[in-house]
Amino acid sequence: KGTNRIAAGHGRLEAAKKIGLEKVPVTYQEFENEDQFYAFVVSHNAIAKDSWASLDLSMVNLELENLGPIDIDMLGIKDFVVEPIEKYDEEKDDDVPEVKGEPVTKRGDVWLLGEHRAMCGDSTMIDDVEKLMDGEKADMVFTDPPYGISVKNKMGEIKNDDSLDVFRDSMQQLYTYSKNPSHIYAWCSSTLILESGNIFSEYFDLKNIIPSMHTNLTTCVPKYHFRHNYEPCLFGMIGEKP
């Protein structure tokens, strides 16, 4: 009450507008904090999912990482299992499984696929990039380089993710191995558009920012609104290619 935010009944409000109603019945609900409000929104959708509402559990998971302590049972989601993170400590994302037998492709190999070249290598190593390009330069670049988005939540944080140094280094590599003229498309973080755009502009003529809209929108809680709703792609040029 007093915030004019809808916790439940978005569909009924839209239906009332469509049939021309000027007033609708309202029940006010008090919440102690934003986390409690979010829990109510999710639980209401979970209860109503067999009729009107639907839940994107991947988005619920994403938002739960940023919430404080909360009773998961309050969300009303069926078949939602919470397991201790220690269960997965033995498996690291960067762990490389052992190869059974002699691998066909080895570091430094370049596969020719028609006019395309695919390399088993490291894009941060200048020798690997030179071998892949084979003396040529790119007419167009479409890339999603690592960028700092300063991820930090109850699950922990990503090491060195508070820096855009890797993004800057990748832009320099792109400039070195792109033709004049050429087109450059580079994805970046929605929270660091200005910083990433400034770095991009040091090497390329920034023409526009292309948003990729996500269909699994966040809830109307202010501190989460629009956070995961889109991802920007920086579009720029070297030279004046039409």
PDB file of C-alpha atoms in Angstrom:
ATOM      1  CA  LYS A   1       0.000   0.000   0.000  1.00  0.00           C
ATOM      2  CA  GLY A   2       1.352   3.398  -0.909  1.00  0.00           C
ATOM      3  CA  THR A   3       3.752   2.054  -3.560  1.00  0.00           C
ATOM      4  CA  ASN A   4       1.133   1.445  -6.305  1.00  0.00           C
ATOM      5  CA  ARG A   5       2.825  -1.826  -7.252  1.00  0.00           C
ATOM      6  CA  ILE A   6       0.810  -4.877  -8.244  1.00  0.00           C
ATOM      7  CA  ALA A   7       1.825  -8.071  -6.475  1.00  0.00           C
ATOM      8  CA  ALA A   8      -0.893 -10.227  -8.058  1.00  0.00           C
ATOM      9  CA  GLY A   9      -3.625  -9.684 -10.634  1.00  0.00           C
ATOM     10  CA  HIS A  10      -1.717  -8.239 -13.600  1.00  0.00           C
ATOM     11  CA  GLY A  11      -3.824 -10.301 -16.019  1.00  0.00           C
ATOM     12  CA  ARG A  12      -7.114  -9.277 -14.392  1.00  0.00           C
ATOM     13  CA  LEU A  13      -6.103  -5.609 -14.611  1.00  0.00           C
ATOM     14  CA  GLU A  14      -5.379  -5.923 -18.330  1.00  0.00           C
ATOM     15  CA  ALA A  15      -8.703  -7.707 -18.855  1.00  0.00           C
ATOM     16  CA  ALA A  16     -10.534  -4.918 -16.980  1.00  0.00           C
ATOM     17  CA  LYS A  17      -8.924  -2.310 -19.216  1.00  0.00           C
ATOM     18  CA  LYS A  18      -9.942  -4.201 -22.346  1.00  0.00           C
ATOM     19  CA  ILE A  19     -13.628  -4.278 -21.359  1.00  0.00           C
ATOM     20  CA  GLY A  20     -13.554  -0.617 -20.409  1.00  0.00           C
ATOM     21  CA  LEU A  21     -13.762  -0.760 -16.606  1.00  0.00           C
ATOM     22  CA  GLU A  22     -12.672   2.475 -14.936  1.00  0.00           C
ATOM     23  CA  LYS A  23     -12.401   1.025 -11.415  1.00  0.00           C
ATOM     24  CA  VAL A  24     -11.288  -2.356 -10.078  1.00  0.00           C
ATOM     25  CA  PRO A  25     -11.443  -3.898  -6.588  1.00  0.00           C
ATOM     26  CA  VAL A  26      -8.123  -3.791  -4.732  1.00  0.00           C
ATOM     27  CA  THR A  27      -6.827  -5.615  -1.664  1.00  0.00           C
ATOM     28  CA  TYR A  28      -3.803  -3.991  -0.048  1.00  0.00           C
ATOM     29  CA  GLN A  29      -0.954  -6.094   1.287  1.00  0.00           C
ATOM     30  CA  GLU A  30       1.906  -4.943   3.496  1.00  0.00           C
ATOM     31  CA  PHE A  31       5.420  -6.404   2.972  1.00  0.00           C
ATOM     32  CA  GLU A  32       8.317  -5.961   5.358  1.00  0.00           C
ATOM     33  CA  ASN A  33      10.906  -5.767   2.570  1.00  0.00           C
ATOM     34  CA  GLU A  34      11.583  -6.308  -1.158  1.00  0.00           C
ATOM     35  CA  ASP A  35      12.556  -9.961  -0.652  1.00  0.00           C
ATOM     36  CA  GLN A  36       9.195 -10.719   0.929  1.00  0.00           C
ATOM     37  CA  PHE A  37       7.417  -8.967  -1.938  1.00  0.00           C
ATOM     38  CA  TYR A  38       9.349 -11.034  -4.512  1.00  0.00           C
ATOM     39  CA  ALA A  39       8.578 -14.273  -2.664  1.00  0.00           C
ATOM     40  CA  PHE A  40       4.862 -13.431  -2.734  1.00  0.00           C
ATOM     41  CA  VAL A  41       4.924 -12.689  -6.482  1.00  0.00           C
ATOM     42  CA  VAL A  42       6.657 -16.008  -7.269  1.00  0.00           C
ATOM     43  CA  SER A  43       4.467 -18.067  -4.949  1.00  0.00           C
ATOM     44  CA  HIS A  44       1.267 -16.585  -6.416  1.00  0.00           C
ATOM     45  CA  ASN A  45       2.405 -17.486  -9.940  1.00  0.00           C
ATOM     46  CA  ALA A  46       3.379 -20.967  -8.779  1.00  0.00           C
ATOM     47  CA  ILE A  47      -0.095 -21.553  -7.335  1.00  0.00           C
ATOM     48  CA  ALA A  48      -1.812 -20.215 -10.458  1.00  0.00           C
ATOM     49  CA  LYS A  49       0.469 -21.812 -13.052  1.00  0.00           C
ATOM     50  CA  ASP A  50      -2.064 -24.522 -13.981  1.00  0.00           C
ATOM     51  CA  SER A  51      -4.501 -21.851 -15.132  1.00  0.00           C
ATOM     52  CA  TRP A  52      -3.013 -18.535 -16.262  1.00  0.00           C
ATOM     53  CA  ALA A  53       0.477 -17.907 -14.965  1.00  0.00           C
ATOM     54  CA  SER A  54       3.751 -19.600 -15.821  1.00  0.00           C
ATOM     55  CA  LEU A  55       7.159 -19.668 -14.178  1.00  0.00           C
ATOM     56  CA  ASP A  56      10.633 -19.649 -15.688  1.00  0.00           C
ATOM     57  CA  LEU A  57      12.568 -21.580 -13.037  1.00  0.00           C
ATOM     58  CA  SER A  58      15.900 -20.522 -14.544  1.00  0.00           C
ATOM     59  CA  MET A  59      14.960 -16.886 -13.871  1.00  0.00           C
ATOM     60  CA  VAL A  60      13.730 -17.753 -10.371  1.00  0.00           C
ATOM     61  CA  ASN A  61      17.098 -19.404  -9.707  1.00  0.00           C
ATOM     62  CA  LEU A  62      18.899 -16.333 -11.016  1.00  0.00           C
ATOM     63  CA  GLU A  63      16.938 -13.962  -8.792  1.00  0.00           C
ATOM     64  CA  LEU A  64      17.302 -16.173  -5.700  1.00  0.00           C
ATOM     65  CA  GLU A  65      21.076 -15.765  -5.943  1.00  0.00           C
ATOM     66  CA  ASN A  66      20.640 -12.059  -5.221  1.00  0.00           C
ATOM     67  CA  LEU A  67      18.121 -12.392  -2.382  1.00  0.00           C
ATOM     68  CA  GLY A  68      18.932 -12.598   1.271  1.00  0.00           C
ATOM     69  CA  PRO A  69      17.955 -15.573   3.467  1.00  0.00           C
ATOM     70  CA  ILE A  70      14.495 -16.783   2.453  1.00  0.00           C
ATOM     71  CA  ASP A  71      12.248 -19.763   3.178  1.00  0.00           C
ATOM     72  CA  ILE A  72      12.107 -21.573  -0.196  1.00  0.00           C
ATOM     73  CA  ASP A  73       8.863 -23.301   0.825  1.00  0.00           C
ATOM     74  CA  MET A  74       7.184 -19.877   0.819  1.00  0.00           C
ATOM     75  CA  LEU A  75       7.537 -19.793  -2.973  1.00  0.00           C
ATOM     76  CA  GLY A  76       5.020 -22.608  -3.395  1.00  0.00           C
ATOM     77  CA  ILE A  77       6.973 -24.230  -6.244  1.00  0.00           C
ATOM     78  CA  LYS A  78       6.528 -27.986  -6.625  1.00  0.00           C
ATOM     79  CA  ASP A  79       9.484 -30.294  -7.344  1.00  0.00           C
ATOM     80  CA  PHE A  80      11.959 -27.536  -6.480  1.00  0.00           C
ATOM     81  CA  VAL A  81      14.960 -29.110  -4.753  1.00  0.00           C
ATOM     82  CA  VAL A  82      17.580 -27.166  -2.797  1.00  0.00           C
ATOM     83  CA  GLU A  83      20.902 -28.955  -2.438  1.00  0.00           C
ATOM     84  CA  PRO A  84      24.055 -27.850  -0.624  1.00  0.00           C
ATOM     85  CA  ILE A  85      26.579 -26.283  -2.983  1.00  0.00           C
ATOM     86  CA  GLU A  86      29.314 -28.422  -1.409  1.00  0.00           C
ATOM     87  CA  LYS A  87      27.816 -31.362  -3.303  1.00  0.00           C
ATOM     88  CA  TYR A  88      29.253 -29.937  -6.512  1.00  0.00           C
ATOM     89  CA  ASP A  89      32.580 -28.684  -5.160  1.00  0.00           C
ATOM     90  CA  GLU A  90      34.437 -31.650  -6.626  1.00  0.00           C
ATOM     91  CA  GLU A  91      33.474 -30.659 -10.165  1.00  0.00           C
ATOM     92  CA  LYS A  92      34.919 -27.351 -11.346  1.00  0.00           C
ATOM     93  CA  ASP A  93      33.829 -25.589 -14.518  1.00  0.00           C
ATOM     94  CA  ASP A  94      37.439 -25.387 -15.708  1.00  0.00           C
ATOM     95  CA  ASP A  95      38.263 -29.032 -15.037  1.00  0.00           C
ATOM     96  CA  VAL A  96      39.271 -30.797 -18.252  1.00  0.00           C
ATOM     97  CA  PRO A  97      38.264 -34.473 -18.391  1.00  0.00           C
ATOM     98  CA  GLU A  98      40.891 -36.996 -19.357  1.00  0.00           C
ATOM     99  CA  VAL A  99      40.899 -37.976 -23.017  1.00  0.00           C
ATOM    100  CA  LYS A 100      40.401 -41.667 -23.714  1.00  0.00           C
ATOM    101  CA  GLY A 101      42.867 -42.794 -26.333  1.00  0.00           C
ATOM    102  CA  GLU A 102      44.837 -40.560 -28.687  1.00  0.00           C
ATOM    103  CA  PRO A 103      42.926 -37.334 -29.495  1.00  0.00           C
ATOM    104  CA  VAL A 104      42.342 -36.620 -33.178  1.00  0.00           C
ATOM    105  CA  THR A 105      42.648 -32.853 -32.795  1.00  0.00           C
ATOM    106  CA  LYS A 106      45.580 -31.350 -30.908  1.00  0.00           C
ATOM    107  CA  ARG A 107      46.566 -27.845 -29.861  1.00  0.00           C
ATOM    108  CA  GLY A 108      47.580 -25.813 -32.900  1.00  0.00           C
ATOM    109  CA  ASP A 109      45.596 -27.858 -35.442  1.00  0.00           C
ATOM    110  CA  VAL A 110      43.596 -25.883 -38.015  1.00  0.00           C
ATOM    111  CA  TRP A 111      40.645 -27.536 -39.735  1.00  0.00           C
ATOM    112  CA  LEU A 112      39.615 -26.344 -43.195  1.00  0.00           C
ATOM    113  CA  LEU A 113      35.832 -26.395 -43.671  1.00  0.00           C
ATOM    114  CA  GLY A 114      35.324 -25.111 -47.198  1.00  0.00           C
ATOM    115  CA  GLU A 115      36.347 -21.463 -46.982  1.00  0.00           C
ATOM    116  CA  HIS A 116      36.161 -21.547 -43.165  1.00  0.00           C
ATOM    117  CA  ARG A 117      39.051 -22.162 -40.774  1.00  0.00           C
ATOM    118  CA  ALA A 118      38.494 -23.600 -37.280  1.00  0.00           C
ATOM    119  CA  MET A 119      41.423 -23.847 -34.884  1.00  0.00           C
ATOM    120  CA  CYS A 120      42.113 -25.722 -31.679  1.00  0.00           C
ATOM    121  CA  GLY A 121      43.935 -22.958 -29.851  1.00  0.00           C
ATOM    122  CA  ASP A 122      43.823 -19.961 -27.550  1.00  0.00           C
ATOM    123  CA  SER A 123      42.394 -16.717 -28.929  1.00  0.00           C
ATOM    124  CA  THR A 124      44.383 -14.731 -26.363  1.00  0.00           C
ATOM    125  CA  MET A 125      47.697 -16.030 -27.770  1.00  0.00           C
ATOM    126  CA  ILE A 126      49.032 -13.935 -30.657  1.00  0.00           C
ATOM    127  CA  ASP A 127      50.801 -16.912 -32.289  1.00  0.00           C
ATOM    128  CA  ASP A 128      47.540 -18.896 -32.411  1.00  0.00           C
ATOM    129  CA  VAL A 129      45.599 -15.978 -33.920  1.00  0.00           C
ATOM    130  CA  GLU A 130      48.271 -15.396 -36.573  1.00  0.00           C
ATOM    131  CA  LYS A 131      48.193 -19.068 -37.528  1.00  0.00           C
ATOM    132  CA  LEU A 132      44.400 -19.080 -37.745  1.00  0.00           C
ATOM    133  CA  MET A 133      44.276 -15.934 -39.908  1.00  0.00           C
ATOM    134  CA  ASP A 134      47.071 -17.234 -42.156  1.00  0.00           C
ATOM    135  CA  GLY A 135      48.114 -13.752 -43.248  1.00  0.00           C
ATOM    136  CA  GLU A 136      44.542 -12.630 -43.925  1.00  0.00           C
ATOM    137  CA  LYS A 137      42.352 -10.094 -42.134  1.00  0.00           C
ATOM    138  CA  ALA A 138      38.635 -10.229 -41.333  1.00  0.00           C
ATOM    139  CA  ASP A 139      35.930  -8.523 -43.413  1.00  0.00           C
ATOM    140  CA  MET A 140      33.511  -8.765 -40.495  1.00  0.00           C
ATOM    141  CA  VAL A 141      33.819  -9.703 -36.811  1.00  0.00           C
ATOM    142  CA  PHE A 142      30.993 -11.043 -34.614  1.00  0.00           C
ATOM    143  CA  THR A 143      32.278 -11.772 -31.126  1.00  0.00           C
ATOM    144  CA  ASP A 144      31.290 -12.147 -27.474  1.00  0.00           C
ATOM    145  CA  PRO A 145      34.546 -11.473 -25.588  1.00  0.00           C
ATOM    146  CA  PRO A 146      34.890 -11.888 -21.815  1.00  0.00           C
ATOM    147  CA  TYR A 147      33.877  -8.750 -19.964  1.00  0.00           C
ATOM    148  CA  GLY A 148      33.756  -7.664 -16.331  1.00  0.00           C
ATOM    149  CA  ILE A 149      30.241  -7.554 -14.910  1.00  0.00           C
ATOM    150  CA  SER A 150      31.363  -7.793 -11.273  1.00  0.00           C
ATOM    151  CA  VAL A 151      29.239 -10.842 -10.435  1.00  0.00           C
ATOM    152  CA  LYS A 152      28.916 -11.142  -6.675  1.00  0.00           C
ATOM    153  CA  ASN A 153      26.107 -12.909  -4.841  1.00  0.00           C
ATOM    154  CA  LYS A 154      25.496 -15.502  -2.160  1.00  0.00           C
ATOM    155  CA  MET A 155      27.072 -18.164  -4.385  1.00  0.00           C
ATOM    156  CA  GLY A 156      30.359 -16.246  -4.388  1.00  0.00           C
ATOM    157  CA  GLU A 157      32.063 -14.132  -7.012  1.00  0.00           C
ATOM    158  CA  ILE A 158      33.972 -14.547 -10.283  1.00  0.00           C
ATOM    159  CA  LYS A 159      37.700 -13.914  -9.971  1.00  0.00           C
ATOM    160  CA  ASN A 160      38.876 -10.738 -11.768  1.00  0.00           C
ATOM    161  CA  ASP A 161      35.324 -10.022 -12.946  1.00  0.00           C
ATOM    162  CA  ASP A 162      35.563  -6.414 -11.772  1.00  0.00           C
ATOM    163  CA  SER A 163      37.895  -5.515 -14.630  1.00  0.00           C
ATOM    164  CA  LEU A 164      37.431  -4.695 -18.334  1.00  0.00           C
ATOM    165  CA  ASP A 165      41.092  -5.348 -19.158  1.00  0.00           C
ATOM    166  CA  VAL A 166      40.310  -8.510 -21.143  1.00  0.00           C
ATOM    167  CA  PHE A 167      37.615  -6.660 -23.096  1.00  0.00           C
ATOM    168  CA  ARG A 168      40.102  -3.898 -23.937  1.00  0.00           C
ATOM    169  CA  ASP A 169      42.785  -6.404 -25.017  1.00  0.00           C
ATOM    170  CA  SER A 170      40.283  -8.235 -27.223  1.00  0.00           C
ATOM    171  CA  MET A 171      39.274  -4.984 -28.955  1.00  0.00           C
ATOM    172  CA  GLN A 172      42.928  -4.311 -29.758  1.00  0.00           C
ATOM    173  CA  GLN A 173      43.276  -7.813 -31.239  1.00  0.00           C
ATOM    174  CA  LEU A 174      40.140  -7.299 -33.320  1.00  0.00           C
ATOM    175  CA  TYR A 175      41.497  -4.042 -34.712  1.00  0.00           C
ATOM    176  CA  THR A 176      44.827  -5.647 -35.592  1.00  0.00           C
ATOM    177  CA  TYR A 177      43.232  -8.526 -37.531  1.00  0.00           C
ATOM    178  CA  SER A 178      40.356  -6.659 -39.239  1.00  0.00           C
ATOM    179  CA  LYS A 179      40.441  -5.129 -42.693  1.00  0.00           C
ATOM    180  CA  ASN A 180      39.950  -1.498 -43.537  1.00  0.00           C
ATOM    181  CA  PRO A 181      37.042  -1.283 -44.229  1.00  0.00           C
ATOM    182  CA  SER A 182      35.234  -3.834 -42.010  1.00  0.00           C
ATOM    183  CA  HIS A 183      32.217  -4.234 -39.700  1.00  0.00           C
ATOM    184  CA  ILE A 184      32.559  -5.143 -36.004  1.00  0.00           C
ATOM    185  CA  TYR A 185      29.838  -6.614 -33.743  1.00  0.00           C
ATOM    186  CA  ALA A 186      30.840  -7.099 -30.089  1.00  0.00           C
ATOM    187  CA  TRP A 187      28.537  -8.127 -27.236  1.00  0.00           C
ATOM    188  CA  CYS A 188      28.984  -6.519 -23.829  1.00  0.00           C
ATOM    189  CA  SER A 189      27.370  -6.309 -20.390  1.00  0.00           C
ATOM    190  CA  SER A 190      24.137  -4.317 -20.020  1.00  0.00           C
ATOM    191  CA  THR A 191      25.482  -2.883 -16.756  1.00  0.00           C
ATOM    192  CA  LEU A 192      28.668  -1.592 -18.410  1.00  0.00           C
ATOM    193  CA  ILE A 193      27.421  -0.191 -21.722  1.00  0.00           C
ATOM    194  CA  LEU A 194      29.116   3.190 -21.238  1.00  0.00           C
ATOM    195  CA  GLU A 195      32.468   1.767 -20.134  1.00  0.00           C
ATOM    196  CA  SER A 196      32.493  -0.916 -22.835  1.00  0.00           C
ATOM    197  CA  GLY A 197      31.343   1.559 -25.469  1.00  0.00           C
ATOM    198  CA  ASN A 198      34.140   3.967 -24.578  1.00  0.00           C
ATOM    199  CA  ILE A 199      36.741   1.199 -24.949  1.00  0.00           C
ATOM    200  CA  PHE A 200      35.151   0.048 -28.216  1.00  0.00           C
ATOM    201  CA  SER A 201      35.269   3.631 -29.530  1.00  0.00           C
ATOM    202  CA  GLU A 202      39.028   3.809 -28.976  1.00  0.00           C
ATOM    203  CA  TYR A 203      39.462   1.324 -31.847  1.00  0.00           C
ATOM    204  CA  PHE A 204      36.304   1.541 -33.950  1.00  0.00           C
ATOM    205  CA  ASP A 205      33.738   4.059 -35.119  1.00  0.00           C
ATOM    206  CA  LEU A 206      30.781   3.159 -32.864  1.00  0.00           C
ATOM    207  CA  LYS A 207      27.650   3.392 -35.022  1.00  0.00           C
ATOM    208  CA  ASN A 208      24.937   1.922 -32.825  1.00  0.00           C
ATOM    209  CA  ILE A 209      24.008  -0.345 -29.918  1.00  0.00           C
ATOM    210  CA  ILE A 210      21.794  -3.303 -30.861  1.00  0.00           C
ATOM    211  CA  PRO A 211      19.682  -4.734 -27.997  1.00  0.00           C
ATOM    212  CA  SER A 212      18.831  -8.440 -27.906  1.00  0.00           C
ATOM    213  CA  MET A 213      15.566  -8.689 -25.975  1.00  0.00           C
ATOM    214  CA  HIS A 214      15.096 -11.631 -23.610  1.00  0.00           C
ATOM    215  CA  THR A 215      11.647 -13.234 -23.447  1.00  0.00           C
ATOM    216  CA  ASN A 216      11.916 -14.378 -19.816  1.00  0.00           C
ATOM    217  CA  LEU A 217      11.342 -10.958 -18.235  1.00  0.00           C
ATOM    218  CA  THR A 218      12.062 -10.224 -14.581  1.00  0.00           C
ATOM    219  CA  THR A 219       9.437  -9.326 -12.019  1.00  0.00           C
ATOM    220  CA  CYS A 220       8.400  -5.769 -11.197  1.00  0.00           C
ATOM    221  CA  VAL A 221      10.547  -5.546  -8.060  1.00  0.00           C
ATOM    222  CA  PRO A 222      12.439  -2.250  -8.665  1.00  0.00           C
ATOM    223  CA  LYS A 223      15.923  -3.482  -7.802  1.00  0.00           C
ATOM    224  CA  TYR A 224      15.593  -6.371 -10.316  1.00  0.00           C
ATOM    225  CA  HIS A 225      13.517  -4.649 -13.028  1.00  0.00           C
ATOM    226  CA  PHE A 226      15.091  -4.817 -16.503  1.00  0.00           C
ATOM    227  CA  ARG A 227      18.353  -6.301 -15.126  1.00  0.00           C
ATOM    228  CA  HIS A 228      18.186  -9.447 -17.266  1.00  0.00           C
ATOM    229  CA  ASN A 229      15.751  -8.238 -19.919  1.00  0.00           C
ATOM    230  CA  TYR A 230      18.233  -7.511 -22.684  1.00  0.00           C
ATOM    231  CA  GLU A 231      21.859  -7.820 -23.791  1.00  0.00           C
ATOM    232  CA  PRO A 232      23.568  -5.111 -25.864  1.00  0.00           C
ATOM    233  CA  CYS A 233      25.719  -5.609 -28.958  1.00  0.00           C
ATOM    234  CA  LEU A 234      28.082  -2.791 -29.963  1.00  0.00           C
ATOM    235  CA  PHE A 235      28.162  -2.199 -33.726  1.00  0.00           C
ATOM    236  CA  GLY A 236      31.044  -0.271 -35.260  1.00  0.00           C
ATOM    237  CA  MET A 237      33.234   0.078 -38.313  1.00  0.00           C
ATOM    238  CA  ILE A 238      36.773   0.515 -39.513  1.00  0.00           C
ATOM    239  CA  GLY A 239      36.757   2.798 -42.543  1.00  0.00           C
ATOM    240  CA  GLU A 240      33.641   3.697 -44.503  1.00  0.00           C
ATOM    241  CA  LYS A 241      32.365   0.357 -45.851  1.00  0.00           C
ATOM    242  CA  PRO A 242      28.614   0.698 -46.613  1.00  0.00           C
TER     243      PRO A 242
END
